[in-house]
Every structure is written in structure tokens, then in C-alpha cells.
């Protein structure tokens, strides 16, 4: 399996957009290399804006740049793309319905050794609470590239979340990315797994292990957390009658929380949630942290077995 | 072009609109609104090339951003009086289902408003963004913005000041409403800004200063001067000394009317001091 980082998928998508769409502009707060924006910068120096270590200024400049028809893509770490600039996004981008694409790398614990100050685990929650905001968390290089290209066509603010480490690149390189449309990765009948971001691969591995135990799991890759593909979730839950969610994010406010709200209101179904439980991260290797914080294939398998007993 | 006498008449009408709007719902910010009346009238009736048939992108026209959104009454009254929307709509200010929200927003598609403001410190950055897009679009029109002096206590303003000069944003004229008052008291008592001109100059901006911010001719003069300095690789700031509450005697020289509304009697007094020239809404 080819290993590639999702942030490079963003970089590749942005490069392609730079070639295709003259209205796409990019802004970065001193993390051009980390965000893989160098190629766009080199090919389109007049459309690349280095703002320095001033994320608030970057977000509001991006809002202003939409006036006159530009499509700004901002690039910094997920923490500095959300909590640090929440009010700027809330007032100047979300409430003002500005066509800004907030592109956030190094999300979650897989940022690794830099530790909790940089490992944002609340970003999906913060962003999905904002009216007008679309929230997307693709799972691998190919999907992140496709999502980057797709959001330029979408009118309105988008939060695009991706990560730092090299992970398996397993989705179709020629996929068409449809915002808000879940992808069924496997068809099953005993349990539904709804996963996002890096946890989609972990879930895919879990499906294979469960198969060995004669458990048939249906895996939904829910790259778009808002708007949520309710039909896909309800259809699968009504078939399997138990659900596990999996995400590299806090349980409060994440994908699991959105799925729980949907199921409890529309189709009460036993639900287990794989995610980080009300704690900050810490320094460590990405893999070591995934294990410590319960975000692996093993945790997904365990949750599937547990939720099936609750049917 | 309106004559000076006509501009003065527009000012008194807008002052009437401001106090009536704030009185009608017993909330809003009359002090800063009254103090900036000449600035708004100069900008919309004399200085800017703009189109009251509103278009969000504002291509090939001058664009204005209000960063200190709480002085929305003067902006709404100016926009209505310059034809962006019906003056009758001023009666809906701060009422439920109105497009004239307490703080300005484009959320409800009010003509003339391009971004929400109210949470302070963001407007200079937004204005820089719009100025960058004008340059990318080879659009030679200008961006104007207005900021409170108290608002300069927000750190983002200084990020924006730094960025604008480092990147030669010379199609931007940022005016600071230098009335030296804020909600909790005088600027110097709350958090003094020291030598503001020197500070902004140290950020490599071209800084103009006008002591008579409530003299329409002086305001026009300083804005014309700023305009003539545009396109010279430097952003331009105007320190516009105004008087909070100007035009209504009991509101002048105090921070107390920053965010309070006049009662019936006080309204009558304010209206008696400002002639109805264009017809009340």
C-alpha cells in the first residue's frame, strides 16, 4: 500500500486549482512547507499571499478578498485555523457568508511529537456549530486532493481538515468528490461503522478482522460531517440495527455526536463511539498516540462487538 | 456635486435620523454616530465613486467598510439618504425581522453592506483583502474604512497595519474616528494609545491628521488629500478628530452617550438643534 500524507493531497489539489481557476488565491501564515503550498506559490506568485504569523489577519483578509470574486484558500495548522481565529471566522466568514476555504492541516493527535498545544481535537465541533459552514474531513491523499478541487466549485465557507502523517492511500485517484454524499466502502449486515478522516483506514482494517469472526460490517466513509448524509446513515442503521462511529476528534462535538443526534431523533439505535474522550493529547509518535487514545482498528473491533450485544 | 450648504443640510437630516432611530427602540449608539456624520456625508456625497444600485463585488467603484460597526445608525441613514434603500426602512432599525440589525451585516442582503462588523478589530484586515482583490482585478478604485480609536486596542489592528505597509497596500484609506472616548470612559483612562500618529507612522503608513472632523469642508479636504496620496506604495491613515455626540449639545464631550438612547424630551431637544431638510422618514 502506498503511504502518503493527506496534507500533500491538499497541496496537489491546490496546485491543480491554480492551473485551472484564475480566481483561486492562497494565503498562508508562515507554514507554506508544512501545508504543501509551495508548488502553488511557485506557479502563481501573484496569487499567493504570505501573511506571516498573524492568523486573525489572514482570516479577515481572506473574507475581504472574496469581495470582487476571488476564492481564497487559507492554510495553517488546524488549531490556528479554528480556535485561534474563531471570532474572525464567525463574524467575517460564516455570518457574512464569504466564499473562503479554510484548509487545516495537522489535525488531531497524529500531529505527534509537538504535543497538545498543537493537536486540536475540538475543531470539527467548533466549525460544525457555525451556521453556513460546510465541514469536510477526507481520509487519504487521493480523497483530500479531490475534496480540495471540489470545494472551489462550492459557493460558501468550507472547513477542510486533514493531517500530517503518511497514511495508506487507498481510495480511487480518479474519484469524483461530492460534498455531503457518503461513500459506502463495504456492504454488510451485522453492524454499521461510520468513520471519517484517518479512521476510515483503521475501520477498513477492522472490517477485514471482523469478517474473520463471521461478522459482516458495513463501512461508511463520511468525509462530509456537515451537511451530514442522513439518508445513508439511516438506511444502513435500519439494516444493521447497531452503529459505531470512528474519528480522530473529541467525542463531544464530533462526528459521533452528529450521528447520535440523528439516530436518537430519527431511528433510536444502539451506538458506540470511537474518539477521544474529554482529554487533551500529548507528545508521542502518531501510532503510539492513536493506541493510547483508543483510535485504532482494535478499538473499532471492540466497539463493534460491544454494540452488537446491545441490539 | 452638492454644494457645501447642501452637504450641511444633509448632515442635519442624518443627525435627526440617528437620534430618531435610536430613540424609537431605546437602544443603539448615538454618540459615535453623530460624531462621524460629516465623515459619512463627505464620503458618500462627495468623495467616493460608488453605485447605489448595489453589487456585492463592487468592481470599478470605491468601497467602504465600517469596522466599528456599533455606529451603524449613521451608516444606515447615509446609505438610505444616498439611495441604497428606502428611507422608510430606517424605522425598522434594531426591530425584529429588520435588515437594519444593531450591528451592520450583509446577512439579510441590506444594500451597501458587504461584511458583518461589530466584533471589533477585524475591519482593517477585511479592507486589506478587498484592496488586494482590486489590485488583482486591475481595478484602480479605492477602499475606504473607518475604525474607532478604542478599537485600536484590539491586537488584530496592528497585525493589519504591519501587513498593509509591508505589502504596499496603497489603494486603501483607513480613517480613525479619534474622539478619545470609549464605553468605560476616556481613551486615556481606559488604555491610552500614546502618540498614535507616531505609532502608525512607525508601522510605515502615511498618516494625515485633521483636527476639525466635524467641519464638512475640512473633512472633504483631508479625504481629497488622502486620495491624492494613493498609489504611492504606502497605505494611508487619517486621524480624524471628532466630537462624540456632535450636533446635540447635551451629548457632546462625554462618553455617556456612547450606547444610550435619548428619552422623549431629550429627543425633542436634539431635533430642535438639527433642522429637517430632506424630510424625516
mmCIF file of N, CA, C and O in Angstrom, chain A residues 253-300:
data_model
loop_
_atom_site.group_PDB
_atom_site.id
_atom_site.type_symbol
_atom_site.label_atom_id
_atom_site.label_comp_id
_atom_site.label_asym_id
_atom_site.label_seq_id
_atom_site.Cartn_x
_atom_site.Cartn_y
_atom_site.Cartn_z
ATOM 1 N N UNK A 253 -18.966 16.869 20.305
ATOM 2 C CA UNK A 253 -18.933 17.777 19.164
ATOM 3 C C UNK A 253 -18.442 17.196 17.856
ATOM 4 O O UNK A 253 -18.424 17.886 16.854
ATOM 5 N N UNK A 254 -18.063 15.948 17.837
ATOM 6 C CA UNK A 254 -17.527 15.391 16.608
ATOM 7 C C UNK A 254 -18.559 14.694 15.743
ATOM 8 O O UNK A 254 -19.766 14.947 15.849
ATOM 9 N N UNK A 255 -18.059 13.801 14.885
ATOM 10 C CA UNK A 255 -18.936 13.019 14.009
ATOM 11 C C UNK A 255 -19.902 12.161 14.838
ATOM 12 O O UNK A 255 -21.094 12.088 14.543
ATOM 13 N N UNK A 256 -19.370 11.515 15.875
ATOM 14 C CA UNK A 256 -20.203 10.640 16.703
ATOM 15 C C UNK A 256 -21.370 11.389 17.314
ATOM 16 O O UNK A 256 -22.497 10.887 17.372
ATOM 17 N N UNK A 257 -21.088 12.586 17.718
ATOM 18 C CA UNK A 257 -22.114 13.450 18.294
ATOM 19 C C UNK A 257 -23.197 13.776 17.259
ATOM 20 O O UNK A 257 -24.395 13.719 17.557
ATOM 21 N N UNK A 258 -22.794 14.052 16.023
ATOM 22 C CA UNK A 258 -23.776 14.325 14.953
ATOM 23 C C UNK A 258 -24.612 13.090 14.667
ATOM 24 O O UNK A 258 -25.832 13.178 14.474
ATOM 25 N N UNK A 259 -23.961 11.929 14.627
ATOM 26 C CA UNK A 259 -24.686 10.683 14.333
ATOM 27 C C UNK A 259 -25.637 10.354 15.491
ATOM 28 O O UNK A 259 -26.783 9.946 15.270
ATOM 29 N N UNK A 260 -25.179 10.585 16.728
ATOM 30 C CA UNK A 260 -26.033 10.316 17.892
ATOM 31 C C UNK A 260 -27.288 11.182 17.854
ATOM 32 O O UNK A 260 -28.394 10.702 18.128
ATOM 33 N N UNK A 261 -27.124 12.437 17.494
ATOM 34 C CA UNK A 261 -28.289 13.328 17.402
ATOM 35 C C UNK A 261 -29.270 12.832 16.351
ATOM 36 O O UNK A 261 -30.488 12.818 16.567
ATOM 37 N N UNK A 262 -28.723 12.412 15.220
ATOM 38 C CA UNK A 262 -29.576 11.941 14.126
ATOM 39 C C UNK A 262 -30.328 10.676 14.541
ATOM 40 O O UNK A 262 -31.553 10.588 14.378
ATOM 41 N N UNK A 263 -29.585 9.697 15.075
ATOM 42 C CA UNK A 263 -30.217 8.420 15.408
ATOM 43 C C UNK A 263 -31.222 8.581 16.542
ATOM 44 O O UNK A 263 -32.321 8.022 16.478
ATOM 45 N N UNK A 264 -30.877 9.326 17.567
ATOM 46 C CA UNK A 264 -31.795 9.418 18.706
ATOM 47 C C UNK A 264 -33.095 10.096 18.312
ATOM 48 O O UNK A 264 -34.140 9.795 18.864
ATOM 49 N N UNK A 265 -33.025 10.965 17.312
ATOM 50 C CA UNK A 265 -34.258 11.638 16.896
ATOM 51 C C UNK A 265 -35.031 10.872 15.831
ATOM 52 O O UNK A 265 -36.259 10.892 15.811
ATOM 53 N N UNK A 266 -34.309 10.199 14.951
ATOM 54 C CA UNK A 266 -34.978 9.612 13.785
ATOM 55 C C UNK A 266 -35.081 8.096 13.830
ATOM 56 O O UNK A 266 -35.991 7.520 13.238
ATOM 57 N N UNK A 267 -34.134 7.433 14.491
ATOM 58 C CA UNK A 267 -34.113 5.969 14.467
ATOM 59 C C UNK A 267 -33.282 5.473 15.659
ATOM 60 O O UNK A 267 -32.121 5.097 15.490
ATOM 61 N N UNK A 268 -33.859 5.506 16.861
ATOM 62 C CA UNK A 268 -33.059 5.122 18.029
ATOM 63 C C UNK A 268 -32.390 3.765 17.815
ATOM 64 O O UNK A 268 -33.055 2.773 17.528
ATOM 65 N N UNK A 269 -31.055 3.785 17.903
ATOM 66 C CA UNK A 269 -30.245 2.610 17.545
ATOM 67 C C UNK A 269 -29.067 2.552 18.516
ATOM 68 O O UNK A 269 -28.484 3.594 18.810
ATOM 69 N N UNK A 270 -28.696 1.356 19.010
ATOM 70 C CA UNK A 270 -27.505 1.265 19.853
ATOM 71 C C UNK A 270 -26.290 1.856 19.127
ATOM 72 O O UNK A 270 -26.090 1.596 17.934
ATOM 73 N N UNK A 271 -25.508 2.660 19.857
ATOM 74 C CA UNK A 271 -24.393 3.383 19.244
ATOM 75 C C UNK A 271 -23.180 3.345 20.161
ATOM 76 O O UNK A 271 -23.303 3.583 21.359
ATOM 77 N N UNK A 272 -22.034 3.032 19.604
ATOM 78 C CA UNK A 272 -20.760 3.172 20.321
ATOM 79 C C UNK A 272 -19.906 4.159 19.534
ATOM 80 O O UNK A 272 -19.998 4.228 18.299
ATOM 81 N N UNK A 273 -19.088 4.920 20.261
ATOM 82 C CA UNK A 273 -18.303 5.965 19.610
ATOM 83 C C UNK A 273 -16.811 5.792 19.902
ATOM 84 O O UNK A 273 -16.414 5.743 21.063
ATOM 85 N N UNK A 274 -16.030 5.725 18.828
ATOM 86 C CA UNK A 274 -14.569 5.686 18.960
ATOM 87 C C UNK A 274 -14.057 7.108 18.717
ATOM 88 O O UNK A 274 -14.340 7.701 17.668
ATOM 89 N N UNK A 275 -13.355 7.641 19.699
ATOM 90 C CA UNK A 275 -12.830 9.003 19.597
ATOM 91 C C UNK A 275 -12.135 9.336 20.892
ATOM 92 O O UNK A 275 -11.965 8.474 21.758
ATOM 93 N N UNK A 276 -11.734 10.588 21.033
ATOM 94 C CA UNK A 276 -11.008 10.993 22.241
ATOM 95 C C UNK A 276 -12.024 11.485 23.266
ATOM 96 O O UNK A 276 -12.908 12.293 22.955
ATOM 97 N N UNK A 277 -11.892 10.962 24.491
ATOM 98 C CA UNK A 277 -12.915 11.209 25.496
ATOM 99 C C UNK A 277 -12.503 12.313 26.477
ATOM 100 O O UNK A 277 -11.923 12.045 27.516
ATOM 101 N N UNK A 278 -12.803 13.538 26.114
ATOM 102 C CA UNK A 278 -12.673 14.678 27.027
ATOM 103 C C UNK A 278 -11.291 14.804 27.667
ATOM 104 O O UNK A 278 -11.175 15.003 28.879
ATOM 105 N N UNK A 279 -10.278 14.688 26.826
ATOM 106 C CA UNK A 279 -8.918 14.869 27.344
ATOM 107 C C UNK A 279 -8.041 15.512 26.269
ATOM 108 O O UNK A 279 -8.351 15.426 25.089
ATOM 109 N N UNK A 280 -6.986 16.179 26.685
ATOM 110 C CA UNK A 280 -6.025 16.723 25.731
ATOM 111 C C UNK A 280 -5.049 15.630 25.304
ATOM 112 O O UNK A 280 -4.903 14.624 25.996
ATOM 113 N N UNK A 281 -4.390 15.851 24.188
ATOM 114 C CA UNK A 281 -3.385 14.904 23.716
ATOM 115 C C UNK A 281 -2.053 15.132 24.409
ATOM 116 O O UNK A 281 -1.993 15.751 25.482
ATOM 117 N N UNK A 282 -0.981 14.620 23.801
ATOM 118 C CA UNK A 282 0.360 14.755 24.383
ATOM 119 C C UNK A 282 1.389 14.424 23.307
ATOM 120 O O UNK A 282 1.044 13.964 22.223
ATOM 121 N N UNK A 283 2.661 14.596 23.635
ATOM 122 C CA UNK A 283 3.722 14.243 22.684
ATOM 123 C C UNK A 283 3.833 12.729 22.544
ATOM 124 O O UNK A 283 3.588 11.988 23.499
ATOM 125 N N UNK A 284 4.239 12.300 21.361
ATOM 126 C CA UNK A 284 4.421 10.871 21.114
ATOM 127 C C UNK A 284 4.426 10.619 19.630
ATOM 128 O O UNK A 284 4.245 11.552 18.833
ATOM 129 N N UNK A 285 4.669 9.375 19.224
ATOM 130 C CA UNK A 285 4.575 9.072 17.797
ATOM 131 C C UNK A 285 3.097 9.010 17.432
ATOM 132 O O UNK A 285 2.256 8.701 18.282
ATOM 133 N N UNK A 286 2.772 9.299 16.172
ATOM 134 C CA UNK A 286 1.366 9.226 15.768
ATOM 135 C C UNK A 286 0.740 7.868 16.130
ATOM 136 O O UNK A 286 -0.356 7.824 16.697
ATOM 137 N N UNK A 287 1.469 6.795 15.831
ATOM 138 C CA UNK A 287 0.904 5.462 16.102
ATOM 139 C C UNK A 287 0.716 5.240 17.608
ATOM 140 O O UNK A 287 -0.310 4.746 18.064
ATOM 141 N N UNK A 288 1.741 5.641 18.375
ATOM 142 C CA UNK A 288 1.668 5.476 19.822
ATOM 143 C C UNK A 288 0.485 6.235 20.413
ATOM 144 O O UNK A 288 -0.207 5.739 21.310
ATOM 145 N N UNK A 289 0.220 7.420 19.868
ATOM 146 C CA UNK A 289 -0.882 8.229 20.374
ATOM 147 C C UNK A 289 -2.232 7.654 19.961
ATOM 148 O O UNK A 289 -3.188 7.654 20.737
ATOM 149 N N UNK A 290 -2.296 7.142 18.742
ATOM 150 C CA UNK A 290 -3.543 6.501 18.284
ATOM 151 C C UNK A 290 -3.893 5.356 19.229
ATOM 152 O O UNK A 290 -5.047 5.161 19.600
ATOM 153 N N UNK A 291 -2.851 4.614 19.617
ATOM 154 C CA UNK A 291 -3.082 3.475 20.517
ATOM 155 C C UNK A 291 -3.492 3.961 21.899
ATOM 156 O O UNK A 291 -4.474 3.505 22.466
ATOM 157 N N UNK A 292 -2.741 4.912 22.433
ATOM 158 C CA UNK A 292 -3.035 5.375 23.793
ATOM 159 C C UNK A 292 -4.434 5.977 23.901
ATOM 160 O O UNK A 292 -5.130 5.806 24.901
ATOM 161 N N UNK A 293 -4.849 6.718 22.869
ATOM 162 C CA UNK A 293 -6.142 7.408 22.938
ATOM 163 C C UNK A 293 -7.283 6.598 22.318
ATOM 164 O O UNK A 293 -8.391 7.103 22.144
ATOM 165 N N UNK A 294 -7.001 5.339 22.005
ATOM 166 C CA UNK A 294 -8.084 4.432 21.600
ATOM 167 C C UNK A 294 -8.653 4.700 20.223
ATOM 168 O O UNK A 294 -9.875 4.732 20.053
ATOM 169 N N UNK A 295 -7.773 4.904 19.238
ATOM 170 C CA UNK A 295 -8.236 5.289 17.899
ATOM 171 C C UNK A 295 -7.804 4.283 16.822
ATOM 172 O O UNK A 295 -7.604 4.663 15.673
ATOM 173 N N UNK A 296 -7.668 3.011 17.188
ATOM 174 C CA UNK A 296 -7.116 2.047 16.233
ATOM 175 C C UNK A 296 -8.163 1.037 15.777
ATOM 176 O O UNK A 296 -9.279 0.982 16.293
ATOM 177 N N UNK A 297 -7.719 0.213 14.837
ATOM 178 C CA UNK A 297 -8.530 -0.913 14.352
ATOM 179 C C UNK A 297 -9.066 -1.725 15.525
ATOM 180 O O UNK A 297 -10.248 -2.085 15.557
ATOM 181 N N UNK A 298 -8.185 -1.971 16.482
ATOM 182 C CA UNK A 298 -8.576 -2.780 17.637
ATOM 183 C C UNK A 298 -9.762 -2.148 18.376
ATOM 184 O O UNK A 298 -10.726 -2.830 18.741
ATOM 185 N N UNK A 299 -9.714 -0.836 18.587
ATOM 186 C CA UNK A 299 -10.804 -0.159 19.309
ATOM 187 C C UNK A 299 -12.113 -0.213 18.531
ATOM 188 O O UNK A 299 -13.199 -0.309 19.122
ATOM 189 N N UNK A 300 -11.992 -0.167 17.207
ATOM 190 C CA UNK A 300 -13.210 -0.221 16.374
ATOM 191 C C UNK A 300 -13.828 -1.617 16.457
ATOM 192 O O UNK A 300 -15.052 -1.763 16.617
#
